[in-house]
Coordinates of C-alpha atoms in Angstrom, one line a residue:
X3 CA 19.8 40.3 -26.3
X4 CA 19.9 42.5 -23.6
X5 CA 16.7 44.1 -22.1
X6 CA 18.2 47.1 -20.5
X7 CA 15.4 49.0 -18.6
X8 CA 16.0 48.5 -15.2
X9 CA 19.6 47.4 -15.3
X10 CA 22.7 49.6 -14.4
X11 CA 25.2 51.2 -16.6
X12 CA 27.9 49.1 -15.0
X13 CA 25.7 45.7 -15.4
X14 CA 25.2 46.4 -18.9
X15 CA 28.6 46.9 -19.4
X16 CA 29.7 43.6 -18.4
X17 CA 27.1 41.7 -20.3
X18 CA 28.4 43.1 -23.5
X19 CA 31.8 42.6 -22.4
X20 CA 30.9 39.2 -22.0
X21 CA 28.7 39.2 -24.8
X22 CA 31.5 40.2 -27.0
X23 CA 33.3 36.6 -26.9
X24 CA 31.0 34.8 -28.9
X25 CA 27.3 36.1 -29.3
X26 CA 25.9 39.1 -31.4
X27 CA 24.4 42.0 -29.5
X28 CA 21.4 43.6 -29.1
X29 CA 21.0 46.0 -26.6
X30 CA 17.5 47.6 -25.9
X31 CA 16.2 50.6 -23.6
X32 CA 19.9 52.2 -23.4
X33 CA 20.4 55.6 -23.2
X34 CA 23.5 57.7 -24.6
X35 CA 25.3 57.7 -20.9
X36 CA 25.3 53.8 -21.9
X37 CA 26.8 54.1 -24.9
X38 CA 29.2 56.3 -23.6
X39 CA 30.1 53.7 -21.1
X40 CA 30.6 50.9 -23.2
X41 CA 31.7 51.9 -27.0
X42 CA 35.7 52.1 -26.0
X43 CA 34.8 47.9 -25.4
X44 CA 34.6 47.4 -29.3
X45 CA 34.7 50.0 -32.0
X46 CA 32.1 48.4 -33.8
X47 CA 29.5 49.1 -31.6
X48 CA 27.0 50.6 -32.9
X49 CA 24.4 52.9 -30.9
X50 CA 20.7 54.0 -32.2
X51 CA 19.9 56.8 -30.9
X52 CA 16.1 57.1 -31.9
X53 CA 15.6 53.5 -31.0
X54 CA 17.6 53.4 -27.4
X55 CA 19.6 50.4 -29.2
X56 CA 23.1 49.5 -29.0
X57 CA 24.0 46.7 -31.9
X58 CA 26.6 44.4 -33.2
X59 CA 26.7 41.6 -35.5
X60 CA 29.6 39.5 -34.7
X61 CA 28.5 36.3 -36.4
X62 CA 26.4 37.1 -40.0
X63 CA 22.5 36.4 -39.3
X64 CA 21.4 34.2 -42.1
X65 CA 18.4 36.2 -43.7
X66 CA 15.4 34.9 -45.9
X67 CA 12.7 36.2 -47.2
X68 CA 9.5 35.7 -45.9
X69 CA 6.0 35.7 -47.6
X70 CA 2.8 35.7 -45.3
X71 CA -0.3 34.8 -47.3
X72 CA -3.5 34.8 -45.1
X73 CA -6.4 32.5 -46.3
X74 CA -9.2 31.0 -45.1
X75 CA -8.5 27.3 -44.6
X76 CA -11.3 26.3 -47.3
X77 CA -9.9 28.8 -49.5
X78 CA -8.9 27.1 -53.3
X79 CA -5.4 28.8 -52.7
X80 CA -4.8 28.2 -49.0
X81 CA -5.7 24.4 -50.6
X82 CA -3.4 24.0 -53.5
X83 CA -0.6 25.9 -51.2
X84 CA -1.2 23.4 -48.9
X85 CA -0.8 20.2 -51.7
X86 CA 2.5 21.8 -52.4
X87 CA 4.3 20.9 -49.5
X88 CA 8.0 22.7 -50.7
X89 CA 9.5 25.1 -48.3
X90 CA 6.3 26.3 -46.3
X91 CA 5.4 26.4 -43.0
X92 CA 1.3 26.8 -42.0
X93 CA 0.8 28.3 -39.1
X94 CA -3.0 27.8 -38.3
X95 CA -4.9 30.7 -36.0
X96 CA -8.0 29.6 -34.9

């Protein structure tokens, strides 16, 4: 990821060239002038305008779906949940 408030055109430009090796990208705070600069590097850049983004998935993201469930800890369900103890992950907020 690339945060690029603050950075140059030119510096942004030679992360994602480096980038472009062996890493997906994810380009923040980027304006069109940064696009510009940078899209003849790949042609499957991809710029988002209403989000200042510039993206590319080089390597596929492995996506899951996630269900949050918020219980109180003495809750029956937060409880049998709990007993289960398949594929879950508690995170406890105290």
């Amino acid at each position: 990821m690339i945060y690029g408030g603050g950075k140059t055109t030119e510096q942004i430009r030679e992360i994602i060239k480096f980038m472009l090796t062996k890493n997906n990208i994810l380009a923040t705070r980027v304006g069109d002038e940064v696009y510009e600069a940078v899209k003849d590097l790949d042609p499957r850049l991809m710029y988002n305008k209403l989000g200042r983004t510039i993206t590319l998935e080089l390597n596929a993201i492995k996506r899951q779906k996630i269900i949050l469930l918020l219980y109180q800890q003495e809750h029956p369900t937060f409880l049998w949940l709990k007993k289960q103890k398949k594929q879950l992950l508690f995170l406890e907020i105290t």
